[in-house]
Short mmCIF file of C-alpha atoms in Angstrom, two decimals:
data_model
loop_
_atom_site.label_atom_id
_atom_site.label_comp_id
_atom_site.label_asym_id
_atom_site.label_seq_id
_atom_site.Cartn_x
_atom_site.Cartn_y
_atom_site.Cartn_z
CA UNK A 1 7.77 -30.04 16.12
CA UNK A 2 8.54 -28.49 19.51
CA UNK A 3 5.43 -30.15 20.93
CA UNK A 4 6.55 -33.63 19.89
CA UNK A 5 8.62 -34.46 23.01
CA UNK A 6 5.66 -33.68 25.27
CA UNK A 7 3.47 -35.82 23.05
CA UNK A 8 6.01 -38.64 23.29
CA UNK A 9 6.12 -38.41 27.05
CA UNK A 10 2.34 -38.57 27.33
CA UNK A 11 1.99 -41.52 24.98
CA UNK A 12 5.03 -43.12 26.57
CA UNK A 13 3.33 -43.16 29.97
CA UNK A 14 0.34 -44.91 28.40
CA UNK A 15 2.63 -47.48 26.85
CA UNK A 16 4.39 -48.09 30.16
CA UNK A 17 1.02 -48.64 31.84
CA UNK A 18 0.04 -51.19 29.19
CA UNK A 19 3.33 -53.05 29.54
CA UNK A 20 3.22 -53.17 33.32
CA UNK A 21 -0.30 -54.59 33.39
CA UNK A 22 0.26 -57.15 30.63
CA UNK A 23 0.88 -60.72 31.85
CA UNK A 24 4.28 -62.22 31.07
CA UNK A 25 4.34 -63.88 27.67
CA UNK A 26 1.18 -62.13 26.47
CA UNK A 27 1.05 -59.93 23.39
CA UNK A 28 0.29 -56.30 24.11
CA UNK A 29 -1.40 -54.05 21.58
CA UNK A 30 0.98 -52.20 19.32
CA UNK A 31 1.81 -49.03 21.34
CA UNK A 32 -0.12 -45.85 20.50
CA UNK A 33 1.38 -44.90 17.14
CA UNK A 34 1.64 -41.17 17.87
CA UNK A 35 4.56 -41.66 20.26
CA UNK A 36 6.66 -43.84 17.99
CA UNK A 37 5.71 -41.87 14.87
CA UNK A 38 6.74 -38.60 16.49
CA UNK A 39 9.86 -40.22 17.88
CA UNK A 40 10.86 -41.53 14.46
CA UNK A 41 10.33 -38.10 12.91
CA UNK A 42 12.49 -36.47 15.56
CA UNK A 43 15.24 -39.07 15.18
CA UNK A 44 15.13 -38.82 11.37
CA UNK A 45 15.43 -35.03 11.44
CA UNK A 46 18.33 -35.33 13.83
CA UNK A 47 20.02 -37.91 11.60
CA UNK A 48 19.48 -35.86 8.45
CA UNK A 49 21.18 -32.92 10.12
CA UNK A 50 24.09 -35.03 11.40
CA UNK A 51 24.59 -37.16 8.28
CA UNK A 52 27.14 -39.96 8.33
CA UNK A 53 30.84 -39.26 8.76
CA UNK A 54 32.51 -41.86 6.56
CA UNK A 55 35.99 -43.09 7.40
CA UNK A 56 38.19 -46.15 7.50
CA UNK A 57 36.45 -49.25 8.81
CA UNK A 58 37.64 -50.71 12.12
CA UNK A 59 39.87 -53.73 11.68
CA UNK A 60 37.34 -55.92 13.49
CA UNK A 61 34.96 -55.58 10.52
CA UNK A 62 37.43 -57.36 8.24
CA UNK A 63 36.51 -55.17 5.26
CA UNK A 64 38.84 -54.01 2.46
CA UNK A 65 40.08 -50.42 2.28
CA UNK A 66 37.61 -49.64 -0.51
CA UNK A 67 34.76 -49.83 2.00
CA UNK A 68 34.07 -46.84 4.24
CA UNK A 69 32.30 -47.05 7.58
CA UNK A 70 30.31 -44.77 9.86
CA UNK A 71 27.57 -44.78 12.46
CA UNK A 72 23.96 -43.60 12.77
CA UNK A 73 22.46 -42.70 16.14
CA UNK A 74 18.94 -43.93 16.89
CA UNK A 75 16.74 -43.92 20.02
CA UNK A 76 16.67 -47.12 22.00
CA UNK A 77 12.95 -46.48 22.55
CA UNK A 78 11.16 -44.43 19.89
CA UNK A 79 8.47 -43.46 22.38
CA UNK A 80 11.22 -41.53 24.18
CA UNK A 81 13.48 -40.14 21.42
CA UNK A 82 15.26 -37.81 23.84
CA UNK A 83 16.19 -40.72 26.07
CA UNK A 84 18.87 -43.37 25.70
CA UNK A 85 20.54 -43.61 22.27
CA UNK A 86 22.37 -46.43 20.51
CA UNK A 87 24.65 -46.35 17.48
CA UNK A 88 24.25 -48.53 14.39
CA UNK A 89 27.30 -49.27 12.25
CA UNK A 90 27.01 -48.59 8.51
CA UNK A 91 29.26 -49.40 5.52
CA UNK A 92 29.42 -48.01 1.99
CA UNK A 93 31.06 -48.30 -1.39
CA UNK A 94 30.12 -45.47 -3.74
CA UNK A 95 28.61 -46.19 -7.13
CA UNK A 96 31.34 -47.08 -9.58
CA UNK A 97 29.65 -45.61 -12.65
CA UNK A 98 29.50 -42.04 -13.88
CA UNK A 99 26.53 -40.04 -15.07
CA UNK A 100 28.17 -39.02 -18.33
CA UNK A 101 31.09 -39.89 -20.52
CA UNK A 102 33.03 -43.12 -20.89
CA UNK A 103 32.15 -44.48 -17.45
CA UNK A 104 28.43 -43.77 -17.67
CA UNK A 105 26.15 -46.41 -16.21
CA UNK A 106 24.50 -48.48 -18.94
CA UNK A 107 21.74 -51.05 -19.06
CA UNK A 108 20.51 -52.59 -22.32
CA UNK A 109 22.77 -50.13 -24.12
CA UNK A 110 21.13 -47.08 -22.55
CA UNK A 111 22.94 -44.63 -20.30
CA UNK A 112 21.49 -44.39 -16.81
CA UNK A 113 21.99 -41.84 -14.07
CA UNK A 114 23.50 -42.86 -10.76
CA UNK A 115 20.59 -43.54 -8.45
CA UNK A 116 21.75 -42.97 -4.90
CA UNK A 117 22.07 -45.51 -2.08
CA UNK A 118 20.78 -49.10 -2.09
CA UNK A 119 20.37 -50.38 1.49
CA UNK A 120 20.59 -54.12 2.12
CA UNK A 121 19.42 -56.29 5.00
CA UNK A 122 20.57 -59.95 4.86
CA UNK A 123 17.89 -61.36 7.15
CA UNK A 124 18.13 -63.46 10.25
CA UNK A 125 17.00 -61.68 12.31
CA UNK A 126 20.54 -61.32 13.54
CA UNK A 127 22.29 -61.12 10.18
CA UNK A 128 25.09 -58.58 9.79
CA UNK A 129 25.01 -56.69 6.49
CA UNK A 130 28.27 -54.78 6.90
CA UNK A 131 29.89 -56.95 4.22
CA UNK A 132 27.34 -56.02 1.53
CA UNK A 133 29.31 -53.27 -0.27
CA UNK A 134 31.96 -55.86 -1.16
CA UNK A 135 29.35 -57.65 -3.30
CA UNK A 136 29.80 -54.98 -5.95
CA UNK A 137 32.99 -56.65 -7.13
CA UNK A 138 31.07 -59.76 -8.20
CA UNK A 139 29.94 -59.92 -11.85
CA UNK A 140 26.26 -60.38 -10.96
CA UNK A 141 26.25 -57.17 -8.93
CA UNK A 142 28.32 -54.91 -11.19
CA UNK A 143 25.46 -53.24 -13.09
CA UNK A 144 23.73 -52.41 -9.81
CA UNK A 145 27.01 -51.36 -8.16
CA UNK A 146 27.64 -48.98 -11.04
CA UNK A 147 24.32 -47.21 -10.47
CA UNK A 148 24.00 -47.35 -6.68
CA UNK A 149 26.05 -46.66 -3.60
CA UNK A 150 25.96 -50.05 -1.88
CA UNK A 151 25.00 -49.62 1.79
CA UNK A 152 25.36 -52.31 4.42
CA UNK A 153 24.60 -52.02 8.10
CA UNK A 154 24.40 -53.97 11.33
CA UNK A 155 20.86 -53.74 12.75
CA UNK A 156 20.37 -53.00 16.44
CA UNK A 157 21.84 -55.74 18.58
CA UNK A 158 24.12 -57.08 15.83
CA UNK A 159 27.91 -56.81 15.68
CA UNK A 160 28.97 -53.45 17.11
CA UNK A 161 25.44 -51.99 17.02
CA UNK A 162 24.57 -52.17 20.74
CA UNK A 163 25.32 -55.90 20.70
CA UNK A 164 23.15 -58.43 22.50
CA UNK A 165 24.48 -61.54 24.24
CA UNK A 166 22.45 -64.13 26.12
CA UNK A 167 25.19 -66.47 27.32
CA UNK A 168 28.95 -66.82 27.46
CA UNK A 169 30.08 -67.35 23.83
CA UNK A 170 32.62 -69.90 25.10
CA UNK A 171 29.71 -72.15 26.08
CA UNK A 172 27.72 -71.56 22.89
CA UNK A 173 27.10 -74.58 20.65
CA UNK A 174 29.90 -76.72 21.92
CA UNK A 175 30.02 -80.16 20.38
CA UNK A 176 29.37 -82.96 20.34
CA UNK A 177 25.64 -82.92 21.17
CA UNK A 178 22.61 -85.04 20.42
CA UNK A 179 19.74 -84.38 18.01
CA UNK A 180 16.99 -86.98 18.31
CA UNK A 181 14.29 -86.73 15.66
CA UNK A 182 11.76 -88.26 18.06
CA UNK A 183 12.99 -87.14 21.51
CA UNK A 184 12.19 -88.93 24.73
CA UNK A 185 10.34 -87.33 27.63
CA UNK A 186 13.62 -87.04 29.53
CA UNK A 187 15.33 -85.29 26.62
CA UNK A 188 12.41 -82.87 26.25
CA UNK A 189 12.61 -82.04 29.95
CA UNK A 190 16.31 -81.28 29.55
CA UNK A 191 15.70 -78.97 26.58
CA UNK A 192 12.89 -77.15 28.37
CA UNK A 193 15.29 -76.41 31.24
CA UNK A 194 17.88 -75.15 28.75
CA UNK A 195 15.31 -72.90 27.05
CA UNK A 196 14.24 -71.41 30.38
CA UNK A 197 17.87 -70.74 31.30
CA UNK A 198 18.57 -69.14 27.93
CA UNK A 199 15.52 -66.86 28.16
CA UNK A 200 16.55 -65.90 31.68
CA UNK A 201 20.08 -65.15 30.50
CA UNK A 202 18.77 -62.90 27.73
CA UNK A 203 16.75 -60.86 30.24
CA UNK A 204 19.51 -60.65 32.84
CA UNK A 205 22.32 -59.73 30.44
CA UNK A 206 20.25 -57.25 28.40
CA UNK A 207 17.96 -55.06 30.54
CA UNK A 208 16.68 -53.18 27.45
CA UNK A 209 16.00 -56.28 25.36
CA UNK A 210 12.30 -55.50 24.85
CA UNK A 211 13.29 -52.73 22.42
CA UNK A 212 14.89 -55.15 19.99
CA UNK A 213 12.03 -55.97 17.63
CA UNK A 214 10.96 -55.63 14.02
CA UNK A 215 8.98 -52.44 14.57
CA UNK A 216 12.07 -50.68 15.90
CA UNK A 217 14.21 -52.21 13.16
CA UNK A 218 11.87 -50.60 10.63
CA UNK A 219 12.07 -47.26 12.43
CA UNK A 220 15.87 -47.55 12.47
CA UNK A 221 15.76 -48.10 8.73
CA UNK A 222 13.89 -44.83 8.28
CA UNK A 223 16.44 -42.98 10.37
CA UNK A 224 19.20 -44.53 8.25
CA UNK A 225 17.39 -43.29 5.13
CA UNK A 226 17.42 -39.77 6.55
CA UNK A 227 21.08 -39.97 7.59
CA UNK A 228 21.95 -40.92 4.01
CA UNK A 229 20.29 -37.68 2.88
CA UNK A 230 17.48 -39.42 1.01
CA UNK A 231 13.79 -38.52 0.94
CA UNK A 232 12.94 -42.03 -0.25
CA UNK A 233 14.48 -45.42 0.41
CA UNK A 234 15.72 -47.98 -2.10
CA UNK A 235 15.94 -51.26 -0.22
CA UNK A 236 16.77 -54.91 -0.82
CA UNK A 237 15.86 -57.36 1.92
CA UNK A 238 16.52 -61.09 1.92
CA UNK A 239 14.73 -63.67 4.08
CA UNK A 240 13.76 -61.93 7.36
CA UNK A 241 14.83 -58.73 5.59
CA UNK A 242 11.68 -59.09 3.48
CA UNK A 243 9.51 -58.99 6.59
CA UNK A 244 11.44 -55.96 7.80
CA UNK A 245 10.85 -54.35 4.40
CA UNK A 246 7.15 -55.20 4.48
CA UNK A 247 6.74 -53.65 7.94
CA UNK A 248 8.66 -50.58 6.72
CA UNK A 249 6.33 -50.33 3.72
CA UNK A 250 3.32 -50.47 6.05
CA UNK A 251 4.72 -47.82 8.40
CA UNK A 252 6.34 -45.49 5.84
CA UNK A 253 4.79 -46.10 2.40
CA UNK A 254 5.49 -42.56 1.20
CA UNK A 255 9.20 -43.02 1.99
CA UNK A 256 9.66 -45.95 -0.42
CA UNK A 257 11.35 -45.44 -3.78
CA UNK A 258 12.01 -49.05 -4.82
CA UNK A 259 11.95 -52.21 -2.74
CA UNK A 260 13.05 -55.78 -3.48
CA UNK A 261 11.87 -58.72 -1.35
CA UNK A 262 14.16 -61.71 -2.00
CA UNK A 263 12.83 -65.00 -0.54
CA UNK A 264 9.83 -63.61 1.23
CA UNK A 265 8.54 -64.34 4.71
CA UNK A 266 4.77 -64.77 4.97
CA UNK A 267 3.75 -61.52 6.75
CA UNK A 268 0.34 -62.77 7.91
CA UNK A 269 0.04 -61.69 11.56
CA UNK A 270 -1.23 -65.08 12.71
CA UNK A 271 1.92 -66.74 11.35
CA UNK A 272 4.47 -64.49 13.08
CA UNK A 273 6.43 -66.45 14.28
CA UNK A 274 5.26 -69.75 15.77
CA UNK A 275 3.17 -71.00 12.84
CA UNK A 276 5.74 -69.82 10.30
CA UNK A 277 8.40 -71.95 11.97
CA UNK A 278 6.21 -75.05 11.72
CA UNK A 279 5.71 -74.34 8.02
CA UNK A 280 9.45 -73.93 7.65
CA UNK A 281 10.16 -77.31 9.23
CA UNK A 282 7.73 -79.00 6.82
CA UNK A 283 9.36 -77.25 3.87
CA UNK A 284 12.85 -78.35 4.95
CA UNK A 285 11.70 -81.96 4.75
CA UNK A 286 10.81 -81.42 1.07
CA UNK A 287 14.15 -79.79 0.36
CA UNK A 288 16.02 -82.51 2.27
CA UNK A 289 14.32 -85.00 -0.05
CA UNK A 290 15.52 -82.98 -3.06
CA UNK A 291 19.08 -83.27 -1.79
CA UNK A 292 18.80 -87.02 -1.20
CA UNK A 293 17.38 -87.51 -4.69
CA UNK A 294 20.34 -85.61 -6.17
CA UNK A 295 22.79 -87.74 -4.18
CA UNK A 296 21.04 -90.89 -5.37
CA UNK A 297 21.31 -89.75 -9.01
CA UNK A 298 25.06 -89.47 -8.48
CA UNK A 299 25.54 -92.77 -6.69
CA UNK A 300 28.43 -93.66 -9.01
CA UNK A 301 30.33 -90.77 -7.44
CA UNK A 302 29.25 -90.98 -3.80
CA UNK A 303 28.07 -94.59 -3.25
CA UNK A 304 25.57 -93.49 -0.60
CA UNK A 305 22.52 -95.19 -2.11
CA UNK A 306 20.68 -95.40 -5.41
CA UNK A 307 17.39 -94.07 -4.00
CA UNK A 308 16.51 -91.25 -1.61
CA UNK A 309 15.45 -93.88 0.92
CA UNK A 310 18.82 -95.60 0.80
CA UNK A 311 20.62 -92.26 1.13
CA UNK A 312 18.47 -91.56 4.20
CA UNK A 313 19.43 -94.95 5.65
CA UNK A 314 23.11 -94.13 5.17
CA UNK A 315 22.67 -90.73 6.83
CA UNK A 316 20.88 -92.31 9.80
CA UNK A 317 23.63 -94.90 10.14
CA UNK A 318 26.27 -92.17 10.25
CA UNK A 319 24.19 -90.18 12.76
CA UNK A 320 23.99 -93.24 15.02
CA UNK A 321 27.74 -93.80 14.73
CA UNK A 322 28.69 -90.22 15.65
CA UNK A 323 26.22 -90.47 18.54
CA UNK A 324 28.27 -93.34 19.96
CA UNK A 325 31.66 -92.03 18.87
CA UNK A 326 31.70 -88.36 17.78
CA UNK A 327 33.71 -87.66 14.63
CA UNK A 328 36.95 -85.99 15.60
CA UNK A 329 35.60 -85.80 19.14
CA UNK A 330 33.55 -82.77 18.04
CA UNK A 331 30.81 -83.86 15.63
CA UNK A 332 27.75 -85.54 17.10
CA UNK A 333 24.24 -85.88 15.63
CA UNK A 334 23.39 -82.20 16.25
CA UNK A 335 26.50 -80.97 14.45
CA UNK A 336 25.84 -83.42 11.62
CA UNK A 337 22.25 -82.22 11.24
CA UNK A 338 23.28 -78.56 11.36
CA UNK A 339 25.82 -79.05 8.60
CA UNK A 340 23.35 -80.87 6.35
CA UNK A 341 20.68 -78.27 7.08
CA UNK A 342 22.81 -75.88 5.03
CA UNK A 343 22.13 -78.13 2.03
CA UNK A 344 18.47 -77.25 2.54
CA UNK A 345 19.28 -73.57 2.11
CA UNK A 346 21.77 -73.67 -0.76
CA UNK A 347 22.24 -76.38 -3.36
CA UNK A 348 25.85 -75.38 -3.95
CA UNK A 349 26.49 -77.17 -0.63
CA UNK A 350 25.22 -80.45 -2.07
CA UNK A 351 28.52 -81.70 -3.56
CA UNK A 352 30.49 -80.79 -0.43
CA UNK A 353 28.12 -82.44 2.00
CA UNK A 354 27.74 -85.56 -0.12
CA UNK A 355 31.52 -85.85 -0.39
CA UNK A 356 31.94 -85.50 3.39
CA UNK A 357 29.34 -88.19 4.07
CA UNK A 358 30.85 -90.49 1.47
CA UNK A 359 34.36 -90.03 2.87
CA UNK A 360 33.16 -90.80 6.38
CA UNK A 361 31.49 -94.02 5.23
CA UNK A 362 34.76 -95.00 3.57
CA UNK A 363 36.68 -94.44 6.81
CA UNK A 364 37.88 -90.86 6.46
CA UNK A 365 36.12 -88.55 8.96
CA UNK A 366 38.24 -85.46 8.23
CA UNK A 367 36.01 -83.84 5.57
CA UNK A 368 32.98 -84.24 7.84
CA UNK A 369 34.84 -82.80 10.81
CA UNK A 370 36.06 -79.88 8.69
CA UNK A 371 32.54 -79.09 7.53
CA UNK A 372 30.50 -79.82 10.67
CA UNK A 373 32.63 -79.18 13.77
CA UNK A 374 31.93 -75.98 15.74
CA UNK A 375 34.30 -73.17 14.81
CA UNK A 376 35.77 -71.68 17.97
CA UNK A 377 36.78 -68.44 16.25
CA UNK A 378 33.19 -67.64 15.23
CA UNK A 379 31.59 -68.44 18.60
CA UNK A 380 31.19 -64.80 19.66
CA UNK A 381 29.63 -63.77 16.35
CA UNK A 382 27.37 -66.84 16.25
CA UNK A 383 26.19 -66.33 19.82
CA UNK A 384 25.44 -62.66 19.11
CA UNK A 385 23.48 -63.55 15.98
CA UNK A 386 21.43 -66.15 17.87
CA UNK A 387 20.74 -63.70 20.71
CA UNK A 388 19.36 -61.14 18.27
CA UNK A 389 17.35 -63.78 16.43
CA UNK A 390 15.78 -64.91 19.68
CA UNK A 391 15.10 -61.41 20.98
CA UNK A 392 13.42 -60.19 17.81
CA UNK A 393 11.31 -63.29 17.27
CA UNK A 394 10.26 -63.50 20.92
CA UNK A 395 9.49 -59.78 21.16
CA UNK A 396 7.58 -59.57 17.88
CA UNK A 397 4.52 -61.66 18.76
CA UNK A 398 2.81 -64.06 21.14
CA UNK A 399 4.12 -67.60 21.48
CA UNK A 400 2.54 -70.60 23.21
CA UNK A 401 3.64 -70.55 26.85
CA UNK A 402 2.63 -74.14 27.64
CA UNK A 403 5.16 -76.72 26.46
CA UNK A 404 2.33 -79.16 25.91
CA UNK A 405 1.33 -77.10 22.86
CA UNK A 406 4.84 -77.26 21.45
CA UNK A 407 5.02 -80.99 22.21
CA UNK A 408 1.70 -81.70 20.51
CA UNK A 409 2.43 -79.68 17.37
CA UNK A 410 6.03 -80.73 16.87
CA UNK A 411 5.45 -84.41 17.70
CA UNK A 412 2.71 -84.53 15.06
CA UNK A 413 4.83 -82.69 12.48
CA UNK A 414 7.92 -84.81 13.16
CA UNK A 415 6.03 -87.93 12.03
CA UNK A 416 6.08 -86.61 8.47
CA UNK A 417 8.93 -84.11 8.65
CA UNK A 418 11.55 -85.41 11.09
CA UNK A 419 14.68 -83.82 9.62
CA UNK A 420 14.37 -80.29 11.07
CA UNK A 421 11.22 -80.19 13.18
CA UNK A 422 12.54 -80.66 16.71
CA UNK A 423 15.81 -78.80 16.13
CA UNK A 424 13.77 -75.84 14.92
CA UNK A 425 11.52 -76.13 17.97
CA UNK A 426 14.45 -76.14 20.40
CA UNK A 427 15.92 -73.06 18.76
CA UNK A 428 12.71 -71.11 19.31
CA UNK A 429 11.59 -72.59 22.63
CA UNK A 430 13.05 -69.74 24.75
CA UNK A 431 10.15 -67.66 23.42
CA UNK A 432 7.78 -69.78 25.53
CA UNK A 433 9.51 -68.48 28.65
CA UNK A 434 10.21 -64.90 27.56
CA UNK A 435 9.70 -62.43 30.39
CA UNK A 436 9.25 -59.15 28.50
CA UNK A 437 5.95 -58.08 26.92
CA UNK A 438 5.33 -58.96 23.28
CA UNK A 439 4.39 -56.73 20.38
CA UNK A 440 1.40 -57.35 18.15
CA UNK A 441 2.42 -57.95 14.51
CA UNK A 442 1.26 -55.36 12.01
CA UNK A 443 -1.30 -56.41 9.44
CA UNK A 444 0.83 -55.50 6.43
CA UNK A 445 -1.50 -54.48 3.63
CA UNK A 446 -1.27 -51.59 1.16
CA UNK A 447 -3.92 -50.13 -1.14
CA UNK A 448 -3.44 -49.39 -4.85
CA UNK A 449 -1.32 -46.28 -5.29
CA UNK A 450 -0.25 -46.18 -1.65
CA UNK A 451 3.12 -47.79 -2.37
CA UNK A 452 5.34 -47.59 -5.46
CA UNK A 453 5.63 -50.83 -7.47
CA UNK A 454 7.81 -53.40 -5.68
CA UNK A 455 9.53 -56.64 -6.72
CA UNK A 456 9.30 -60.04 -5.00
CA UNK A 457 11.76 -62.84 -5.87
CA UNK A 458 11.11 -66.42 -4.79
CA UNK A 459 12.24 -69.98 -5.49
CA UNK A 460 9.38 -72.43 -5.70
CA UNK A 461 10.99 -75.01 -3.38
CA UNK A 462 12.64 -72.61 -0.91
CA UNK A 463 12.59 -74.23 2.54
CA UNK A 464 13.61 -71.35 4.79
CA UNK A 465 10.84 -69.11 3.44
CA UNK A 466 8.23 -71.37 1.81
CA UNK A 467 6.88 -70.15 -1.52
CA UNK A 468 3.36 -69.47 -0.28
CA UNK A 469 4.84 -66.65 1.79
CA UNK A 470 5.89 -64.84 -1.40
CA UNK A 471 2.43 -65.35 -2.83
CA UNK A 472 0.85 -63.93 0.32
CA UNK A 473 3.14 -60.89 0.30
CA UNK A 474 2.28 -60.38 -3.38
CA UNK A 475 -1.43 -60.32 -2.48
CA UNK A 476 -0.89 -57.90 0.40
CA UNK A 477 1.30 -55.33 -1.38
CA UNK A 478 -0.77 -53.69 -4.09
CA UNK A 479 1.24 -53.18 -7.28
CA UNK A 480 3.92 -55.71 -6.39
CA UNK A 481 5.23 -58.21 -8.95
CA UNK A 482 6.33 -61.77 -8.22
CA UNK A 483 9.20 -63.40 -10.12
CA UNK A 484 9.40 -67.15 -9.49
CA UNK A 485 12.30 -69.50 -10.08
CA UNK A 486 10.46 -72.72 -10.86
CA UNK A 487 11.54 -76.13 -9.54
CA UNK A 488 14.39 -74.57 -7.55
CA UNK A 489 14.94 -74.15 -3.82
CA UNK A 490 17.95 -71.94 -3.15
CA UNK A 491 17.29 -69.38 -0.44
CA UNK A 492 18.09 -65.91 -1.74
CA UNK A 493 18.06 -65.90 -5.55
CA UNK A 494 18.83 -62.31 -6.51
CA UNK A 495 22.25 -61.78 -8.13
CA UNK A 496 22.79 -65.54 -8.06
CA UNK A 497 23.35 -68.15 -10.79
CA UNK A 498 20.01 -67.62 -12.57
CA UNK A 499 20.43 -65.05 -15.33
CA UNK A 500 16.69 -64.76 -15.87
CA UNK A 501 16.17 -63.75 -12.25
CA UNK A 502 19.12 -61.38 -12.41
CA UNK A 503 17.71 -59.75 -15.52
CA UNK A 504 14.45 -59.04 -13.69
CA UNK A 505 16.34 -57.65 -10.70
CA UNK A 506 18.49 -55.38 -12.87
CA UNK A 507 15.50 -54.17 -14.90
CA UNK A 508 13.67 -53.15 -11.75
CA UNK A 509 16.53 -51.52 -9.84
CA UNK A 510 18.07 -49.81 -12.86
CA UNK A 511 14.99 -48.95 -14.94
CA UNK A 512 12.01 -49.40 -12.63
CA UNK A 513 10.66 -52.07 -14.99
CA UNK A 514 8.45 -54.93 -13.75
CA UNK A 515 6.79 -57.85 -15.57
CA UNK A 516 3.89 -56.54 -17.65
CA UNK A 517 1.25 -58.84 -16.18
CA UNK A 518 2.51 -58.58 -12.60
CA UNK A 519 4.34 -61.90 -12.53
CA UNK A 520 7.00 -63.84 -14.37
CA UNK A 521 8.63 -67.28 -14.22
CA UNK A 522 12.21 -68.34 -14.71
CA UNK A 523 13.47 -71.83 -15.44
CA UNK A 524 15.60 -73.27 -12.63
CA UNK A 525 19.33 -72.66 -12.56
CA UNK A 526 21.48 -75.68 -13.34
CA UNK A 527 21.88 -78.30 -10.63
CA UNK A 528 25.33 -78.53 -9.08
CA UNK A 529 27.72 -81.10 -10.43
CA UNK A 530 29.40 -83.72 -8.22
CA UNK A 531 32.90 -82.84 -7.05
CA UNK A 532 35.50 -83.80 -9.61
CA UNK A 533 33.06 -84.00 -12.53
#
């Protein structure tokens, strides 16, 4: 091990040479693995020796006294593990069950041993998982919380973990703003200028931003495993967290104990991330139609239209009205669209959003303003999350650098999927003007016996991570099992309202049990009921 730093320095100089010679915006080959592999080993040994010193959580985290907090130190650049370090914040609630006696952990009537830590990543990228240990108080999580220490953390760049910021939070997402589904040439020119400015701000405010990527997130996860005193990792990732988990499984297959992928990203290298975002926009159109159909079925409650088409016409009328006269002076078309996009993620938003739209049509804008207006108090957190999202996605892979490509692809898609297409494009457009070199996505693929059996959960009509992504991950991870919630579209289905899905999750995490034939289906959870019914 004493030779590792010299090895890192040698490989690090090769990496630097590759980065310097790469043109801006181009993908560079994944750096020579010896440097990062050695660097991860060094950092993990260091973390195992240091452990985590658990104490009261800082007030800024907003966590109850039952949750304990600590930090884990990781290298900024794994090719240079002796160089600059950053600290990641971590949270924990110990397993509530006991190994023996009255409080022993049970599942299906059998006593189970406590099983160590379960690490959770909520996705994003840019999501903060520090809240996760609190989930153990919810009924759906109690069996798992009895068996596992619940571990949350803020990935690099997020929250207090070497936070990124690309612009003044006071200027972030102020309303009201526009959101044309078929933008004019002048509007596109304006958004291109904004994207260039945002990318420039990211580079200027964060000199080390190139190190914020999925490969380093996976290496951080291995260092966290070591700091927790574990030889193998038990991990649950949701949304982007599934891609992080898949990359971890590719890099460290022998370090995996159990792994759950909830609402899986398609890990195909050619989809990361530009093509995946186009697929996502198309899927949101399908889910938007599901919402409109539900509203139409409950027209007696909401009076927004008896068909999905009539509901769409009502929505467009409201969007045009708030374009001319913003609701509450704060809600324009962009804020309206953003609020209703949440209905594409989670169907428990359906009654609330339908009620707000109905109230507005009847002359009461307050519910819509309450649900859609920018929240000043969350601006700093939201801006930080968006900065990390942008950095990771832009750093992970190549993106088209000519706006004509974006214009061609999104204009064509918007003809059949107008609801989210251009808003999704604008969110990711800074990647076209990113100044730091890009990584090359790993080709995640494991052979039989290389990885322990893993569990994939997916809803058939999920918009944020379309279902074919779960199927592709299932094909790529040998020995994985896919549990599908049919005819449902909620994003993130583990420990949710579907007891069939929860039973599969519990069986795997508590007993290591997977469906016998490698897959299983669950009927959809019940649709939400209209407010007041």
